XYZ file of C-alpha atoms in Angstrom:
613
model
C 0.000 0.000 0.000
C 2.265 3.133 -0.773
C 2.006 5.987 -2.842
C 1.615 5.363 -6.628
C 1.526 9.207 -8.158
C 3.801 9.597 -10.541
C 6.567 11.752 -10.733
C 6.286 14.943 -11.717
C 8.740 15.612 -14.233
C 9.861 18.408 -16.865
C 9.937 18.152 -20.024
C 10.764 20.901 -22.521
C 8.204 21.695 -25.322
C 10.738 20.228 -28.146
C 10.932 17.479 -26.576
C 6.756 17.151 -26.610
C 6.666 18.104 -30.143
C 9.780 15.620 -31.362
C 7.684 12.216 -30.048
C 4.424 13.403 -32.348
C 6.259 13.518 -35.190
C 6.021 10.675 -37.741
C 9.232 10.139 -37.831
C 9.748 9.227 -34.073
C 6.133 7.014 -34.669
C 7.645 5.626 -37.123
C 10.682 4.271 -34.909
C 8.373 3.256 -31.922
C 6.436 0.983 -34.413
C 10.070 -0.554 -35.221
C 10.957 -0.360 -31.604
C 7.525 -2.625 -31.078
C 8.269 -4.958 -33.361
C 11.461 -5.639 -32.232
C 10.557 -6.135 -29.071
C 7.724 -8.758 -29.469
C 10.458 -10.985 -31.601
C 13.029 -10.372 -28.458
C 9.649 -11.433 -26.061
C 8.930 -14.682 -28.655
C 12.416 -15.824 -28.682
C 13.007 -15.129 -25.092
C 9.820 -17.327 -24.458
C 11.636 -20.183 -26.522
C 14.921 -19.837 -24.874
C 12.891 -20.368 -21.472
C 11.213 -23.283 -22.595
C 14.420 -24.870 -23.737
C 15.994 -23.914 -20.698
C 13.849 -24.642 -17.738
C 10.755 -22.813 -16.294
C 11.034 -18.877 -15.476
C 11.967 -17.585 -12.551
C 9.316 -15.759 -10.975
C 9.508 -13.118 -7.811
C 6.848 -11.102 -6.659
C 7.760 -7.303 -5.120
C 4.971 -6.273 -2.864
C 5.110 -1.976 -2.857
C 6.136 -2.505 -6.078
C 5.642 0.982 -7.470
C 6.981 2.878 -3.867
C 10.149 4.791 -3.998
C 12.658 2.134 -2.884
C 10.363 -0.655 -4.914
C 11.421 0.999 -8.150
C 15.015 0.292 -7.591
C 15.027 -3.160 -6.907
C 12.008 -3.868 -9.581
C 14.760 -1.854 -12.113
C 18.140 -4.012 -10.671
C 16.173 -7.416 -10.502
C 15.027 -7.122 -14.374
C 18.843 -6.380 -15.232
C 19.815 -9.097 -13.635
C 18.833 -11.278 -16.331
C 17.896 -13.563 -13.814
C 14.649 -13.049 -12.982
C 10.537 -12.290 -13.692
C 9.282 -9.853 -11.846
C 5.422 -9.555 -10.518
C 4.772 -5.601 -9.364
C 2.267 -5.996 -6.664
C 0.640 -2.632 -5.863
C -2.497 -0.990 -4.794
C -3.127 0.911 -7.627
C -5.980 -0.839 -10.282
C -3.256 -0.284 -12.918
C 0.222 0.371 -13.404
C 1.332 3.951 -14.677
C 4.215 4.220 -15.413
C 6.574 7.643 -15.767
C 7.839 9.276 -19.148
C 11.368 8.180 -18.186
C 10.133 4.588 -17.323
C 8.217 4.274 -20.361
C 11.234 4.340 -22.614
C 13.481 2.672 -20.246
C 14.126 -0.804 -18.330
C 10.918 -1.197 -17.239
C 8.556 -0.144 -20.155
C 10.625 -2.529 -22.193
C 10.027 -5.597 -19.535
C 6.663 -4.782 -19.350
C 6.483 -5.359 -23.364
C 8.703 -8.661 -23.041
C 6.298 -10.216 -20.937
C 9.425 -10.214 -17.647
C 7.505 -8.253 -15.617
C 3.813 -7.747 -15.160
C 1.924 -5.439 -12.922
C -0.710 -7.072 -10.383
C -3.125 -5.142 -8.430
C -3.352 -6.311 -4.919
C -4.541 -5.145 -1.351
C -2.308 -6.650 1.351
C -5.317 -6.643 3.621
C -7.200 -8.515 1.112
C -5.537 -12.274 1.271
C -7.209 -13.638 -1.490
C -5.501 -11.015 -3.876
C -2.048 -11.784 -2.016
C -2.664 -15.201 -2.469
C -2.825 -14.371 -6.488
C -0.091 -12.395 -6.558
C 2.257 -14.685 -4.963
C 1.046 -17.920 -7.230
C 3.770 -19.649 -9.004
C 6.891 -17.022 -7.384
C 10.057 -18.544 -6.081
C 10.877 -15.498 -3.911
C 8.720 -12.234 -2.583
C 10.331 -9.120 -1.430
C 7.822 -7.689 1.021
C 8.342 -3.805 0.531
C 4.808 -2.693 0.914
C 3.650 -0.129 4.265
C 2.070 2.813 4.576
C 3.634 6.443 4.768
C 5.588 6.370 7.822
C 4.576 10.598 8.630
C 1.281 9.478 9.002
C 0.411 8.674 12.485
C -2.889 6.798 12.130
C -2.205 3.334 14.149
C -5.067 1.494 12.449
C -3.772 2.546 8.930
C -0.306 0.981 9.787
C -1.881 -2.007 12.210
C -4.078 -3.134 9.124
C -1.233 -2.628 6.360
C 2.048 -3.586 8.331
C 0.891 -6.095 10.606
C -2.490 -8.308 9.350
C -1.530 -7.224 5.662
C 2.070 -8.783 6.656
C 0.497 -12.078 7.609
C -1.600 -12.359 5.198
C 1.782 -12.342 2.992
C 3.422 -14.987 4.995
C 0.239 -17.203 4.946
C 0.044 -16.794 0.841
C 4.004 -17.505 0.554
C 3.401 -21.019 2.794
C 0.444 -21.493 0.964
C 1.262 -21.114 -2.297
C 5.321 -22.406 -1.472
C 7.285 -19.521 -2.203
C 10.359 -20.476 -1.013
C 12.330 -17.405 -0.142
C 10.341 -14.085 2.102
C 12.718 -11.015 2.623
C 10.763 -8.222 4.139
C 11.636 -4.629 4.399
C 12.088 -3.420 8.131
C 13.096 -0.630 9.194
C 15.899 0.807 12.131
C 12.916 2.443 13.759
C 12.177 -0.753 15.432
C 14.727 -0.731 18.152
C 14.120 3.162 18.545
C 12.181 4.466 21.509
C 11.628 8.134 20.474
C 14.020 9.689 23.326
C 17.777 7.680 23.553
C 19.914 8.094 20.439
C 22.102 4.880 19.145
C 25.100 4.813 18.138
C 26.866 2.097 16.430
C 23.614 0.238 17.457
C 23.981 -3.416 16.554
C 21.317 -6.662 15.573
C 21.245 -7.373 19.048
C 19.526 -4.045 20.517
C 15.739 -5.345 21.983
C 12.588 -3.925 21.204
C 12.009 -0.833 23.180
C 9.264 -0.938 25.524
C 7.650 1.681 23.909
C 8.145 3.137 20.224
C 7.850 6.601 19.069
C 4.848 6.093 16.687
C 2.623 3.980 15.183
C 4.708 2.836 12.504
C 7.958 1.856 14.177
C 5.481 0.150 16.635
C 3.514 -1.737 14.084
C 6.768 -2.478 11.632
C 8.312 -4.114 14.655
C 5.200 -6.312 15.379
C 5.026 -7.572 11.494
C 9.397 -8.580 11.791
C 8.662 -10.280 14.758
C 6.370 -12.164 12.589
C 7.981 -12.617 9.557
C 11.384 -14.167 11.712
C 8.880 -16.166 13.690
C 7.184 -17.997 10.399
C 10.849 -18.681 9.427
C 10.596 -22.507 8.297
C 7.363 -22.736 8.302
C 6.284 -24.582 4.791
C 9.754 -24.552 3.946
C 9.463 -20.764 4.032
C 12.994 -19.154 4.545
C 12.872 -15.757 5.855
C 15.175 -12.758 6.201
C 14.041 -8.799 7.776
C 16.128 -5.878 6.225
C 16.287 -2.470 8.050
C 17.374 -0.079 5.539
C 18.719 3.207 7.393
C 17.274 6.827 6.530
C 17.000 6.041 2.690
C 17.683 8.570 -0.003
C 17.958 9.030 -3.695
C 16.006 9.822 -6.816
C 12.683 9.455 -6.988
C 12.049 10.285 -3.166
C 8.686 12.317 -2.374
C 9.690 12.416 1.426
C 13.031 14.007 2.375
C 14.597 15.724 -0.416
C 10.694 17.603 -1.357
C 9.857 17.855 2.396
C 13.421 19.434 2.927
C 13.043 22.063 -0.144
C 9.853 23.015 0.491
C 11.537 23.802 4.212
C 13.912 25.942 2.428
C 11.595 28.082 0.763
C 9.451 28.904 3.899
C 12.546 29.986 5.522
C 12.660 27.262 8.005
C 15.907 25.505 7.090
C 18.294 28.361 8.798
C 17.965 26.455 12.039
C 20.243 23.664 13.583
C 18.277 21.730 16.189
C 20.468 20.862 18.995
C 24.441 21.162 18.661
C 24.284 19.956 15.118
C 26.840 17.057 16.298
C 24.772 14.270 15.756
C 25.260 11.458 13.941
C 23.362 9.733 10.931
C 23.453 6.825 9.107
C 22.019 7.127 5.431
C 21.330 5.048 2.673
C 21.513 5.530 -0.957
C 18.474 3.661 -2.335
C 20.318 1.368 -5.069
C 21.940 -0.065 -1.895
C 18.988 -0.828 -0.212
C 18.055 -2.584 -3.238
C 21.161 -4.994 -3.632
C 20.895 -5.533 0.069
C 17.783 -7.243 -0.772
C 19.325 -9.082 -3.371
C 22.377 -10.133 -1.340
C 19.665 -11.225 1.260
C 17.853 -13.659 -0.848
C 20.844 -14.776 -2.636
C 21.928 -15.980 0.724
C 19.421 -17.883 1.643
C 19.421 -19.467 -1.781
C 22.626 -20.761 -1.230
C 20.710 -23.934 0.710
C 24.248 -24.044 2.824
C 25.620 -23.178 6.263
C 25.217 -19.310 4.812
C 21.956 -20.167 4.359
C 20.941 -21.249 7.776
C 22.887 -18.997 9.427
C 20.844 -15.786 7.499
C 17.476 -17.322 7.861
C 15.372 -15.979 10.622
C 17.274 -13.019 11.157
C 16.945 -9.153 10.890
C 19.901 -7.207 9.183
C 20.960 -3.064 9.384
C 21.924 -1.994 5.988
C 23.532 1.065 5.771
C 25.934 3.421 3.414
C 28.645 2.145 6.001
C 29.606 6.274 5.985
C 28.107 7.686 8.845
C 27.966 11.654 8.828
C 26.565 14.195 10.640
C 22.979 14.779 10.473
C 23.016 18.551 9.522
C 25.932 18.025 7.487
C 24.245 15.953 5.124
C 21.203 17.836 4.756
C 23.278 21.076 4.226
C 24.887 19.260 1.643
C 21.577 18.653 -0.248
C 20.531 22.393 0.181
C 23.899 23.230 -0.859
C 23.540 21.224 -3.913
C 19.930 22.617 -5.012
C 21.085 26.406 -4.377
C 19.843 26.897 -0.977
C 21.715 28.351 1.956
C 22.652 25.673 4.731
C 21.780 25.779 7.917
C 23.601 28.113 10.793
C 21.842 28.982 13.865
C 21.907 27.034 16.059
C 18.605 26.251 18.703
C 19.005 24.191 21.737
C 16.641 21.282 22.098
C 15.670 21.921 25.077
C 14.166 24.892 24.032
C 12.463 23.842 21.268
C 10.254 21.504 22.987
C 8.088 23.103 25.333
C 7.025 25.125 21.753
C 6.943 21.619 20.148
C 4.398 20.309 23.069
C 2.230 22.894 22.313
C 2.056 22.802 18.989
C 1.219 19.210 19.385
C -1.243 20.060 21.935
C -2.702 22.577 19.152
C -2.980 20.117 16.547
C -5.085 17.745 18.801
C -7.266 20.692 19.536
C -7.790 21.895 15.962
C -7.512 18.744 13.554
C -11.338 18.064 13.385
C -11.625 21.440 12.135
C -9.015 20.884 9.048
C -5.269 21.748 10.875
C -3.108 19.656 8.947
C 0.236 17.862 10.446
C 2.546 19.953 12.132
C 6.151 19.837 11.097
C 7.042 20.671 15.052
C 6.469 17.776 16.969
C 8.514 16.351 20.053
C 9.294 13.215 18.438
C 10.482 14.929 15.272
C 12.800 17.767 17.488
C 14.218 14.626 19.436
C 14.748 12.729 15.985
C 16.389 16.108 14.702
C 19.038 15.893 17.757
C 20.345 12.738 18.335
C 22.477 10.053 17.277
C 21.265 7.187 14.983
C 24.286 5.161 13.471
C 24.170 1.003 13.206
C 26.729 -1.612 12.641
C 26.670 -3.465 9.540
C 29.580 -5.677 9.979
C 26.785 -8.748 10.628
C 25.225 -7.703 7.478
C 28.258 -7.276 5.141
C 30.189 -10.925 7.003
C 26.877 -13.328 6.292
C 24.933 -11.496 3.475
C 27.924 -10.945 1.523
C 26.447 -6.755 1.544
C 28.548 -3.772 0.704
C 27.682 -0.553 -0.849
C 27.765 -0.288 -4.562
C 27.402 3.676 -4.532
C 29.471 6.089 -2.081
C 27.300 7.803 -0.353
C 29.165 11.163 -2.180
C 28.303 9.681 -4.991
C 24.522 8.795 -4.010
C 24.361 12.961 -2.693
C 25.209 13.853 -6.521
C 23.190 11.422 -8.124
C 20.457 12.734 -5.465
C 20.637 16.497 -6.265
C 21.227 15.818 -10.110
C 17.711 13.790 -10.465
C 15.726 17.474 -9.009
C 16.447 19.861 -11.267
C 13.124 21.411 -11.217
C 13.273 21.851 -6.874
C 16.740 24.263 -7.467
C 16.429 27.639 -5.948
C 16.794 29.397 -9.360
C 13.954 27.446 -10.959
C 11.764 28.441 -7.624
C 13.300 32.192 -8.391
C 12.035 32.615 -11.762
C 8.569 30.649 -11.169
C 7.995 32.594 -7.730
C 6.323 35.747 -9.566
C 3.243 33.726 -10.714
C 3.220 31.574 -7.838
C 0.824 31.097 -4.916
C 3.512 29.958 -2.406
C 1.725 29.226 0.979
C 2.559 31.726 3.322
C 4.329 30.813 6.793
C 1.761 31.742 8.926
C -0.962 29.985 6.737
C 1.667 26.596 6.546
C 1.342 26.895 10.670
C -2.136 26.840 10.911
C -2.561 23.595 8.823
C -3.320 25.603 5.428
C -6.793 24.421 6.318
C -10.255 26.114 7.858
C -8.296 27.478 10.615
C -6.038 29.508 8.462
C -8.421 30.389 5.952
C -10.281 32.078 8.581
C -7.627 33.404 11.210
C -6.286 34.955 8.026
C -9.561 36.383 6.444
C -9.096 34.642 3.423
C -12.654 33.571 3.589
C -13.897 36.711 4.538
C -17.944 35.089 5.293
C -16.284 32.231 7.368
C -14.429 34.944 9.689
C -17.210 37.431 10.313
C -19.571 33.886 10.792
C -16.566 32.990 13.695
C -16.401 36.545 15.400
C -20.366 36.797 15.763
C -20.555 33.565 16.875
C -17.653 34.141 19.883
C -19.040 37.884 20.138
C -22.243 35.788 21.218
C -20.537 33.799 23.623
C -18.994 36.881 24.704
C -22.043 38.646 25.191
C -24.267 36.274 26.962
C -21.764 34.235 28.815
C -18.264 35.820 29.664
C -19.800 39.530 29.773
C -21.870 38.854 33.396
C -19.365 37.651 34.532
C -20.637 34.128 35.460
C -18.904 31.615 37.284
C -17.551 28.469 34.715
C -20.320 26.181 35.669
C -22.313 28.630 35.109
C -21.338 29.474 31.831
C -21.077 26.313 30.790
C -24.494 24.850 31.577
C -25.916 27.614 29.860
C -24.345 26.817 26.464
C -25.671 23.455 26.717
C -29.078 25.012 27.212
C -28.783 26.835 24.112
C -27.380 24.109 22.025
C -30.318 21.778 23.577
C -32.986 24.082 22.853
C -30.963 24.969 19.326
C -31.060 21.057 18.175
C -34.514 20.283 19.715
C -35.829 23.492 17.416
C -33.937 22.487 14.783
C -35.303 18.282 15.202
C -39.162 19.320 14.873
C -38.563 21.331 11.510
C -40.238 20.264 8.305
C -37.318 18.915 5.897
C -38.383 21.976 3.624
C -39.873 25.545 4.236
C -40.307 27.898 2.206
C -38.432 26.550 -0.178
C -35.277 26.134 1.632
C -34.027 22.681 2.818
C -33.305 22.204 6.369
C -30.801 19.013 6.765
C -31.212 16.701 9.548
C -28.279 15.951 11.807
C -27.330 12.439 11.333
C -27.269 10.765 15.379
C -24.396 9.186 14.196
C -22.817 12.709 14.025
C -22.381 12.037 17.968
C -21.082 9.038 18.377
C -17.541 7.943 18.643
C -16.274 5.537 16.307
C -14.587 2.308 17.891
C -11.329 3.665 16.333
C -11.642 7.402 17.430
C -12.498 5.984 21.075
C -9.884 3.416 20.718
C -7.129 6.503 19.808
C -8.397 8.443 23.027
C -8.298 6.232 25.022
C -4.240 5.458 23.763
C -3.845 8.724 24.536
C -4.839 8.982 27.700
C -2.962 5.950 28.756
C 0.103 7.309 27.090
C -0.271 10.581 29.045
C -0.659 8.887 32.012
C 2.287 7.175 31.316
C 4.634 9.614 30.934
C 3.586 11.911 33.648
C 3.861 8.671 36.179
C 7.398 8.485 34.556
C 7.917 12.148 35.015
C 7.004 11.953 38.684
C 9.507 8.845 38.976
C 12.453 11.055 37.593
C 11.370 13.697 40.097
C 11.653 11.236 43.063
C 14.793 10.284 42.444
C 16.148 13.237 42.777
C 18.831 13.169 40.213
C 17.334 15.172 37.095
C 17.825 19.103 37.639
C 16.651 19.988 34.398
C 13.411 17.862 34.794
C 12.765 19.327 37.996
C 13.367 22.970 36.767
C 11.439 22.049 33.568
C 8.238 20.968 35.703
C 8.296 23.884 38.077
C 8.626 26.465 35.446
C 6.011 24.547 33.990
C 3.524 24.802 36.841
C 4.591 28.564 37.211
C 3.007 29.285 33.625
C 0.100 26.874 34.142
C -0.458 28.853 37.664
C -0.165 32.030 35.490
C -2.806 30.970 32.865
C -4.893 29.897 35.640
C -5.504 32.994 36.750
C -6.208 34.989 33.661
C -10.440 34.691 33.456
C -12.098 34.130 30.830
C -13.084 37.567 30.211
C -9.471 38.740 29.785
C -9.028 35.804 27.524
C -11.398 36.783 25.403
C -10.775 40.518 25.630
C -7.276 40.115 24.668
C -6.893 36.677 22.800
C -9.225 36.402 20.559
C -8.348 39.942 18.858
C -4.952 39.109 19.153
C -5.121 35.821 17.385
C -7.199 37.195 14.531
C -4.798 39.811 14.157
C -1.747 38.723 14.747
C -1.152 36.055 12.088
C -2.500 38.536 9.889
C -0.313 40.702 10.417
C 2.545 38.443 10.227
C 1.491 37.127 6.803
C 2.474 40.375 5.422
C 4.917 41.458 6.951
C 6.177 37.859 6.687
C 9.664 38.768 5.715
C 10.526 42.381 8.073
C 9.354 40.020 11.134
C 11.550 37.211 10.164
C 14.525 39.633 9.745
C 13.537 41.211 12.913
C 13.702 37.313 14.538
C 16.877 36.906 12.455
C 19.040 39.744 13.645
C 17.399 39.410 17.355
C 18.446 36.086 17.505
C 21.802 36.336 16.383
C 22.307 38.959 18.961
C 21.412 36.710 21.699
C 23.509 33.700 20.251
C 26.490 36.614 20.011
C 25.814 37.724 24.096
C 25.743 34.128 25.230
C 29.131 33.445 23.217
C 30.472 36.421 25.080
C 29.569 35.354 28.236
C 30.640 31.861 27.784
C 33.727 33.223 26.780
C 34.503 35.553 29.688
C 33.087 32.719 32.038
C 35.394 30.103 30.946
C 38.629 32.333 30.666
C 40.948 32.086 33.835
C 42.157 34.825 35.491
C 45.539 35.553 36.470
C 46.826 38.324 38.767
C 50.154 39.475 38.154
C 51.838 40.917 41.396
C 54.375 43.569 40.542
């Protein structure tokens, strides 16, 4: 189940014109014929020489899928079924004309659509294959826990179950490091025998390591050898994650800053590795020997084998694209009290359209530490080392966007409708569209309704009991009006609200409930640390905490509305144009501080000497 859009690529308008011409039909007819005498005669050569040699790659048409589809089919060696969740395959200009096009013609590679949660289709797409690679899940930045549960973990056995049912003989699945990752401890040099954390940092990790655990389990099983590959940070063309995610950073102005020191270390992956890793995996465990049996059953890191520092190698990207790297530098620790409440925002205002924040505390804590792995287990029994340097993989990288540079951005940013900072912070949703009077009818709607509230329930000055139990005895009398209706007067249609609108869905109540548990959780953890007596910065953390919650506590409610709400609804306007004078302001203000503390560091940590004359 991953994303099958296709790529968006440029092409110039001679180019478009040059492949209607009759001349260049004229070739592609030639170019057809050819290639259904190379598909007959490879046909003959297969029945003279043995059956084909089929493998199936689940994912087939994600980003890391590609590559191994692309290195399998030029190894000569094999068939390859695409298993995807798209009804058809579609392929890109470049692919059309390339590798794949042409094996798609040839009859050594064919495009099946399948549902991983649907185990009939798996069963299908796995008929007659000798080996699948299980690449398939869900995008990791989306948190939704049933998404991944019913994709990475009951779509992952219902690919097991079809590969002992229909007597594949060879599963490698794709992992990922995440798995021995708890969200908070960096790893370093972290090795194949690191546990399962307790606890994992999101959905995905969580449900990823819950489907390896099952895939090394079923190891045997039907004669089912099995093999888990955890493929480190991967990069390269054709990503729609990091390199897109990390431009469009750029051009809001958010890449300037280095969470944390900027010390920590990464390991990376260039994606054409990932993809022989695979190979090397289930070349291993065709070997039927001691190799064999010592691979089978067992989860691998797979790496670049260069680790480098995290910021490093994302300046290196901007760098390449024309962007300036990264130079200020911002503590963690400070960043996450503002990443708590942004998370804390986005819980409040997602029904209402706020997209996923960028600003999380997982993501700041993922931004500042260490993640590096050993791959000397992988490289001494899966016979695994890089085939691209991971310089080379950063040129390949920046060479395949040409259309994300910063000059290309320059020249298109006249007629463009770039999403303004302030509107990218409030989800570029409802919430922004009205906080920034873009829909004028949906703002002056909001402000009469919280003038209202103002006016009938803040205004007296009622206690919050008060106030509350009369709202609910306007919105009871408002729906109990609104039930007795007729569906239709005067010619306008009233709409019935749905009971259903009220309920809770077993998922959403399922998710709160999570939530509260996990809160729980870590403030019981938090109040552990505390009695121990041996975090300071905890303990300074939670009472300058309780200070501000103490401080909000006492601000009523009619000096929240009197001075939030105006300031909310004209504040992020304001910022929107004056975007760039405030973010200069910020800029210089900033450096300023970073200059005083370097002073004072300085001055702190020089000795001092008296001379006696």
């Amino acid at each position: 189940m991953t994303e099958t859009e296709t790529h968006d690529l440029q092409w110039t308008g001679e180019a478009r014109k040059a492949t209607k011409t009759s001349e260049e039909n004229g070739k592609k007819k030639a170019i057809h014929h050819q290639r259904r005498k190379t598909k007959r005669s490879k046909r003959k050569e297969g029945m003279a020489g043995g059956e084909e040699r089929w493998c199936v790659v689940t994912g087939g048409r994600g980003f890391a899928a590609r590559h191994l589809v692309e290195m399998l089919i030029r190894s000569g060696k094999w068939s390859v079924r695409i298993a995807d969740l798209a009804p058809d395959i579609k392929l890109d200009p470049y692919e059309e004309e390339g590798l794949l096009g042409e094996a798609l013609q040839s009859g050594r590679a064919i495009y099946v659509s399948a549902d991983l949660r649907n185990k009939a289709q798996v069963v299908t797409a796995c008929q007659g294959a000798e080996a699948v690679f299980h690449m398939a899940a869900p995008d990791s930045s989306i948190n939704n826990y049933q998404l991944h549960y019913s994709v990475n973990v009951a779509g992952t056995k219902n690919v097991i179950d079809a590969c002992i049912e229909c007597k594949v003989k060879r599963l490698i699945y794709t992992s990922s490091p995440s798995v021995v990752f708890d969200g908070v401890h960096g790893i370093y040099n972290g090795d194949e025998s690191m546990p399962y954390p307790d606890k994992h940092n999101d959905s995905y990790s969580a449900t990823k390591a819950e489907a390896e655990a099952l895939v090394i389990k079923s190891n045997g099983e039907g004669g089912l050898l099995t093999c888990c590959m955890r493929p480190s940070s991967i990069f390269g063309p054709g990503d729609k994650l990091l390199v897109p995610s990390l431009v469009a950073a750029a051009r809001a102005g958010k890449s300037k800053f280095i969470i944390g020191d900027g010390n920590n270390m990464y390991d990376f992956t260039y994606v054409e590795n990932v993809a022989h890793a695979h190979i090397c995996a289930e070349q291993t465990l065709a070997s039927e020997g001691s190799s064999a049996e010592e691979a089978a059953g067992k989860a691998y890191f797979v790496t670049n084998m260069e680790p480098i520092k995290f910021w490093e190698f994302m300046s290196l990207i901007l760098e390449g694209l024309g962007y300036e790297r990264p130079r200020f530098k911002i503590p963690a620790s400070v960043m996450m009290p503002i990443a708590y409440m942004v998370e804390w925002t986005y819980k409040m205002l997602a029904p209402y359209g706020m997209r996923v924040p960028q600003l999380t505390p997982s993501r700041i804590r993922l931004l500042s530490c260490n993640r590096t792995f050993n791959c000397t287990k992988t490289k001494d029994q899966l016979g695994y080392t890089p085939i691209v340097s991971l310089k080379e993989g950063l040129k390949r990288t920046v060479e395949s966007y040409p259309f994300l540079r910063a000059e290309q951005h320059t020249k298109r940013s006249a007629g463009t409708d770039r999403p303004s900072k302030a509107s990218t912070c409030l989800g570029n949703g409802k919430v922004a569209d009205t906080l920034l009077w873009k829909d004028k009818k949906h703002t002056l709607t909001t402000l009469l309704v919280l003038g209202f509230v103002y006016y009938y329930f803040i205004s007296p000055g009622y206690t919050m009991i008060t106030a509350v139990s009369k709202i609910l005895l306007v919105m009871i009398m408002l729906l109990f009006v609104h039930s007795i209706l007729p569906a239709k007067i005067m010619g306008y249609k009233f709409e019935k609200i749905p009971t259903s609108c009220f309920n809770f869905s077993e998922e959403k109540t399922r998710l709160i409930a999570l939530s509260m548990g996990s809160t729980w959780n870590t403030t019981v953890g938090i109040l552990k640390s505390l009695c121990r007596g041996n975090d300071w910065t905890l303990f300074f953390k939670v009472v300058c905490s309780l200070l501000i919650l103490r401080f909000l506590g006492g601000i009523s409610p009619h000096s929240i509305f009197v001075i939030g709400v105006p300031f909310v609804f004209i504040a992020f306007y304001v910022y929107e144009r004056k975007e760039e004078e405030i973010d200069g302001l910020f800029q210089q203000a900033l450096s300023l501080a970073l200059k005083l503390k370097s002073n004072a560091l300085g001055k702190f940590l020089t000795p001092k000497h008296s001379v006696k004359h």
